[in-house]
Short mmCIF file of C-alpha atoms in Angstrom, two decimals:
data_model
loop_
_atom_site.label_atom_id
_atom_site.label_comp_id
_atom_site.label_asym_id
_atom_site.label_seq_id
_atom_site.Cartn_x
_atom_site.Cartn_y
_atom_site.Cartn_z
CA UNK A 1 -55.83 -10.44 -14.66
CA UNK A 2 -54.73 -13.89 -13.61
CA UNK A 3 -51.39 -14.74 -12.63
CA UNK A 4 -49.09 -16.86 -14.53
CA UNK A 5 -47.99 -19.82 -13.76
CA UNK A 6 -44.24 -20.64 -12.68
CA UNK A 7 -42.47 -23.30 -10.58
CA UNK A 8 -41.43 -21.65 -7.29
CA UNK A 9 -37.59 -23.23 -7.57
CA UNK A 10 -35.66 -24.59 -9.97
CA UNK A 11 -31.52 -26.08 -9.66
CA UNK A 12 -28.92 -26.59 -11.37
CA UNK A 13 -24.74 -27.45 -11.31
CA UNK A 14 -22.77 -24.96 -12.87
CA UNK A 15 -21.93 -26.08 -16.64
CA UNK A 16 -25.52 -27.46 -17.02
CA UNK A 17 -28.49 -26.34 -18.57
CA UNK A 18 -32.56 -25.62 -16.57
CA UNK A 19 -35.66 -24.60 -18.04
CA UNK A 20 -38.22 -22.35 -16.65
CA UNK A 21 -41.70 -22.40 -17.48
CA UNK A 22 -44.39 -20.15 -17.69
CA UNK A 23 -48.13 -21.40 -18.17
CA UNK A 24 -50.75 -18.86 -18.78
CA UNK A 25 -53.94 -18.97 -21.01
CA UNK A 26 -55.10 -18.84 -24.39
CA UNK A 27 -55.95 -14.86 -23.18
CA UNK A 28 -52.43 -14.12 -22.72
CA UNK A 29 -49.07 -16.53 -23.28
CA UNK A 30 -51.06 -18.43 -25.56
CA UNK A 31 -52.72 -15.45 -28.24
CA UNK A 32 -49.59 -12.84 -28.05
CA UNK A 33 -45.85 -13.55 -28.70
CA UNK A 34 -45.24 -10.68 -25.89
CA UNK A 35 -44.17 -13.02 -23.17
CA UNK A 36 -40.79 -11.57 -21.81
CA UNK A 37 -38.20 -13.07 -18.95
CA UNK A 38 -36.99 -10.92 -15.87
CA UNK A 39 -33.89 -11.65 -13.65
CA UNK A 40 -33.97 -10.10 -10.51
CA UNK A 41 -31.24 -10.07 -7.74
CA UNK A 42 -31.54 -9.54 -4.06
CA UNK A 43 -32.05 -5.98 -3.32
CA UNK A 44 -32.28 -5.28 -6.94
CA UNK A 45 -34.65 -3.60 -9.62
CA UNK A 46 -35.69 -6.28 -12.44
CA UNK A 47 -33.46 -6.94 -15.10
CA UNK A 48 -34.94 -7.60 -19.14
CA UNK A 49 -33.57 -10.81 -20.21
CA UNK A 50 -36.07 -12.08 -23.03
CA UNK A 51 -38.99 -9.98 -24.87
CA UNK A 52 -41.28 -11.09 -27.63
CA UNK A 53 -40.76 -14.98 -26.46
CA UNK A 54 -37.34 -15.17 -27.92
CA UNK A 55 -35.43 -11.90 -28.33
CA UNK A 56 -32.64 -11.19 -26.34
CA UNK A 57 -31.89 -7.19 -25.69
CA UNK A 58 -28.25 -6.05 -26.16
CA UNK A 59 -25.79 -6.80 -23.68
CA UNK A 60 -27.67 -10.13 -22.60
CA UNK A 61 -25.28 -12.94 -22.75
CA UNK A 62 -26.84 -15.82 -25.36
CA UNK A 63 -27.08 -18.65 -22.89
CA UNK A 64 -30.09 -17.24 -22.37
CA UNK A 65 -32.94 -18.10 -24.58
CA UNK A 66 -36.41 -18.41 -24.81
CA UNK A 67 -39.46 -20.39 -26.76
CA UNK A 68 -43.47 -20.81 -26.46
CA UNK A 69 -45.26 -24.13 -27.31
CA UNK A 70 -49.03 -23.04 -26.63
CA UNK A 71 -50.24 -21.57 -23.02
CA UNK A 72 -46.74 -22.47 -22.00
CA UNK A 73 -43.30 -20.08 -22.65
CA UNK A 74 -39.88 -21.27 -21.42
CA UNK A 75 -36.81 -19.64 -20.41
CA UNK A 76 -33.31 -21.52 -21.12
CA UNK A 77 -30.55 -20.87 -19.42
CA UNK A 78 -27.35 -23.17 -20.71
CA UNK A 79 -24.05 -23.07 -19.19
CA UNK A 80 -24.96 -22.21 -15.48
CA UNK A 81 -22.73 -19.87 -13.87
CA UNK A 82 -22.57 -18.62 -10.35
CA UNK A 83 -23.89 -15.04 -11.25
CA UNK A 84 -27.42 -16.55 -13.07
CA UNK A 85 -28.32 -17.33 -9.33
CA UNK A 86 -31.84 -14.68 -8.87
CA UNK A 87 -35.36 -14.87 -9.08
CA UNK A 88 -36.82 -14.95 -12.39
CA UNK A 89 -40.00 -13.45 -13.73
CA UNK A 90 -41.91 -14.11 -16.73
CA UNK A 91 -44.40 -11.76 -17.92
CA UNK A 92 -46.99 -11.67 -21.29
CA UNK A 93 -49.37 -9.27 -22.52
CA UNK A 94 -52.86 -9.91 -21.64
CA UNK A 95 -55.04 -7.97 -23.64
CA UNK A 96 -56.78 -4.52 -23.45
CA UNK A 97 -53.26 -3.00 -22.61
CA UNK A 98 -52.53 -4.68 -19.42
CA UNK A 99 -50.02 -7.39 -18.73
CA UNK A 100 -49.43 -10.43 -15.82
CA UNK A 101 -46.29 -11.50 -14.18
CA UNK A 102 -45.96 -15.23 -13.58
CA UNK A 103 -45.08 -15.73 -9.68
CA UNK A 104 -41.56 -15.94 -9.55
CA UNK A 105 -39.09 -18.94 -9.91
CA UNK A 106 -36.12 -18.93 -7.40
CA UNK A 107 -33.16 -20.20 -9.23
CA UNK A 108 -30.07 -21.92 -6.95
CA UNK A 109 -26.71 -22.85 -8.44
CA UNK A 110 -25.77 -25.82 -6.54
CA UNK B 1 -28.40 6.64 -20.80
CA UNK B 2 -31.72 5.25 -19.71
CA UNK B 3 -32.58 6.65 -16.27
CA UNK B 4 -35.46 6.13 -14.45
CA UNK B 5 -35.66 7.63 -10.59
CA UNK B 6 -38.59 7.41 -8.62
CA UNK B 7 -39.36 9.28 -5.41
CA UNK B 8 -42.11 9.59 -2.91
CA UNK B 9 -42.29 6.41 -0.69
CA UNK B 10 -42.67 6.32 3.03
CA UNK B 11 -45.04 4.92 5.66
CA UNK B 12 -48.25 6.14 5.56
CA UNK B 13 -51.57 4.95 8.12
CA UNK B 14 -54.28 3.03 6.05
CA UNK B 15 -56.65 4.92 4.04
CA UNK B 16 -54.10 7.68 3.96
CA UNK B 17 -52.67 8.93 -0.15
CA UNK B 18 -49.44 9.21 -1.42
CA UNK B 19 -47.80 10.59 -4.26
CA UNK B 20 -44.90 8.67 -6.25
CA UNK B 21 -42.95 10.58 -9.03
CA UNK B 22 -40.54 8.88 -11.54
CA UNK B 23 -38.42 11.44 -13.33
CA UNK B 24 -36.74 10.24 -16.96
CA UNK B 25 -34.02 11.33 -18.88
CA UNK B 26 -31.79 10.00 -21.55
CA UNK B 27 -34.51 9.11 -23.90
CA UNK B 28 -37.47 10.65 -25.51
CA UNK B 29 -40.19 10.19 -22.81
CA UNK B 30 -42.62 11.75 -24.56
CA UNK B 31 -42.55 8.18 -27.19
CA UNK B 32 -43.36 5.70 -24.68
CA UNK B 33 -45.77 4.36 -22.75
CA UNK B 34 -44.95 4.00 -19.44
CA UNK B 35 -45.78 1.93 -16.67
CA UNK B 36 -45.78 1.35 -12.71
CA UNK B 37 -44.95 -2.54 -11.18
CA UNK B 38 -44.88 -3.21 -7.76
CA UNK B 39 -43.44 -5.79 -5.42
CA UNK B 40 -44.85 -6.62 -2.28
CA UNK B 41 -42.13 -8.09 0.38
CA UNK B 42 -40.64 -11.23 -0.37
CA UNK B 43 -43.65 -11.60 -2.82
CA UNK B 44 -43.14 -11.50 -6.82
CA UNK B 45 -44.09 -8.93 -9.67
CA UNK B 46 -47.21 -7.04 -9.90
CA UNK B 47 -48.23 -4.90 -12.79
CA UNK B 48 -49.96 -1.89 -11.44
CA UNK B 49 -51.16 0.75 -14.45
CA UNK B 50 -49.76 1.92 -17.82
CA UNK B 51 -50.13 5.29 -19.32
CA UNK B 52 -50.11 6.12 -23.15
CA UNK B 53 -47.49 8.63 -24.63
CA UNK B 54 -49.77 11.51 -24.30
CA UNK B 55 -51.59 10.26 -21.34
CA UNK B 56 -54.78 9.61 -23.00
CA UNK B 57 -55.09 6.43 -22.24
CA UNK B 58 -54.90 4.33 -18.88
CA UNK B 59 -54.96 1.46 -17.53
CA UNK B 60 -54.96 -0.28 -14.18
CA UNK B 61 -54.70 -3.89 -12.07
CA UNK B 62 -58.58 -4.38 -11.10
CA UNK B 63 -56.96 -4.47 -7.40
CA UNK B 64 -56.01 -0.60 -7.75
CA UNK B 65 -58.87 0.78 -10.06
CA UNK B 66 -60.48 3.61 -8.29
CA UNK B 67 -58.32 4.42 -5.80
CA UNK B 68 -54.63 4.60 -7.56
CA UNK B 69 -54.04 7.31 -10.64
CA UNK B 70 -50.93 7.28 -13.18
CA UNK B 71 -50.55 10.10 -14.68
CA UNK B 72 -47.46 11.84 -16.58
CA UNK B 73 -46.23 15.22 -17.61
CA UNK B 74 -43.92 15.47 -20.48
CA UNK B 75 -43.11 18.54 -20.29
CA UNK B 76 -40.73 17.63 -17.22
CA UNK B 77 -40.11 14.58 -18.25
CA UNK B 78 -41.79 12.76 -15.44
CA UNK B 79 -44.35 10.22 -14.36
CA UNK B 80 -46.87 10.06 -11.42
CA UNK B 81 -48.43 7.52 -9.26
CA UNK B 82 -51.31 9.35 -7.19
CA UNK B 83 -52.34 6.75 -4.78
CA UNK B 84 -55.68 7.12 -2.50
CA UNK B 85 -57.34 4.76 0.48
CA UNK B 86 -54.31 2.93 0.58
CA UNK B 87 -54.44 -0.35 2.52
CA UNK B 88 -52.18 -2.58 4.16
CA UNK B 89 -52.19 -4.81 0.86
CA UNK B 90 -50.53 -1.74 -1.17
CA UNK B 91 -46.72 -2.07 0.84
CA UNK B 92 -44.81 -2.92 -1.40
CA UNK B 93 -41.57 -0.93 -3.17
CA UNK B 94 -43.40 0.25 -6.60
CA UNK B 95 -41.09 0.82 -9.90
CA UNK B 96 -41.69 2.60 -12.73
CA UNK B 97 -41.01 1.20 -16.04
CA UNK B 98 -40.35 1.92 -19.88
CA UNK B 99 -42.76 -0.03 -22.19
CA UNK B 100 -42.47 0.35 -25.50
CA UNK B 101 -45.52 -0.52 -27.16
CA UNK B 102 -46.99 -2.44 -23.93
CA UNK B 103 -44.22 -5.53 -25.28
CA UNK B 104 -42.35 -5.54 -22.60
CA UNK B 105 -40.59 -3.75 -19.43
CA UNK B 106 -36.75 -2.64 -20.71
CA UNK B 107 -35.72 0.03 -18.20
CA UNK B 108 -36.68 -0.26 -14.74
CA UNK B 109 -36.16 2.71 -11.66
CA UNK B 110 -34.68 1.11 -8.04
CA UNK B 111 -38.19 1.70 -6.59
CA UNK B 112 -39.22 3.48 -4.15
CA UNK B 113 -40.73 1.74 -0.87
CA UNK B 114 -44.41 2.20 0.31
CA UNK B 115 -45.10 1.33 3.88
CA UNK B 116 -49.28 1.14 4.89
CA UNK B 117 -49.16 0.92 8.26
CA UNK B 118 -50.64 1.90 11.45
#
């Protein structure tokens, strides 16, 4: 039940894209296409963004998107805008029905 | 509409037990597995158990095994977070969760804050 791996802060200029990454193991990221993307704002309950590495639910605007090369998922988001400023959370099944959250990546639009 | 409500937080002394209750509606609880996540302050995500659709299977974060219990009744539509020896280490606000097939996390409550404190 190890935690995965995520870069503490990322930044970006409205208009541009950043990438988020998410290293785990061959035990998790790297033997399930379950890895899924949170937003979360201040004060706020988590927020689905990406499940199943790429999917996005309904409702979720598609400058969001997401891939997996390995032990390592990423989250895209393209077009910054004000609003995408949160903490982000990736998460991936681990085996023997439990799952791991990655630490947490604080986004800032500059 | 997916709602998920939890209740049940408050400050409680170490190696006192709480009780946290997450009632459902607008979907067929009785389908999904469901799960609790917690978030200690200012800290990040951590998953805490998962309970099958009829609640014969569970599972739990190695850091809560013997002490915490999910448990749900479908009946009313609700899901349980019995929580025993609880230590300074367990503040944190704990949601409850839909997850469908253990894939993912795609309705979350607005938590409910535990306090372990002295």
């Amino acid at each position: 039940q190890s935690a995965l791996t995520q870069p503490a802060s990322v930044s970006g200029s409205p208009g541009q894209s950043i990438t988020i990454s998410c290293t785990g193991t061959s035990s998790d990221v790297g033997s399930y296409n379950l890895v899924s993307w949170y937003q979360q704002h201040p004060g706020k309950a988590p927020k689905l963004m990406i499940y199943e590495v790429s999917k996005r639910p309904s409702g979720v605007s598609n400058r969001f998107s997401g891939s997996k090369s390995g032990n390592t998922a990423s989250l895209t988001i393209s077009g910054l805008q004000a609003e995408d400023e949160a903490d982000y959370y990736c998460c991936s099944y681990a085996g023997s029905s439990t799952q791991g959250f990655g630490g947490g990546t604080k986004l800032t639009v500059l | 509409e997916v709602q998920l409500v939890e209740s049940g937080g408050g400050l409680v002394q170490p190696g006192g037990s709480l009780r946290l209750s997450c009632a459902a509606s607008g979907f067929t609880f009785s389908s999904y597995w469901m799960s609790w996540v917690r978030q200690a302050p200012g800290k990040g995500l951590e998953w805490v158990a998962n309970i099958k659709q009829d609640g014969s299977e569970k599972y739990y974060v190695d850091s809560v095994k013997g002490r915490f219990t999910i448990s749900r009744d479908n009946a009313k539509n609700s899901l349980y977070l019995q929580m025993n020896s609880l230590r300074a280490e367990d503040t944190a606000v704990y949601y409850c969760a839909r997850a469908p097939l253990l894939r993912h996390f795609d309705y979350w409550g607005q938590g409910t804050l535990v306090t372990v404190s002295s």
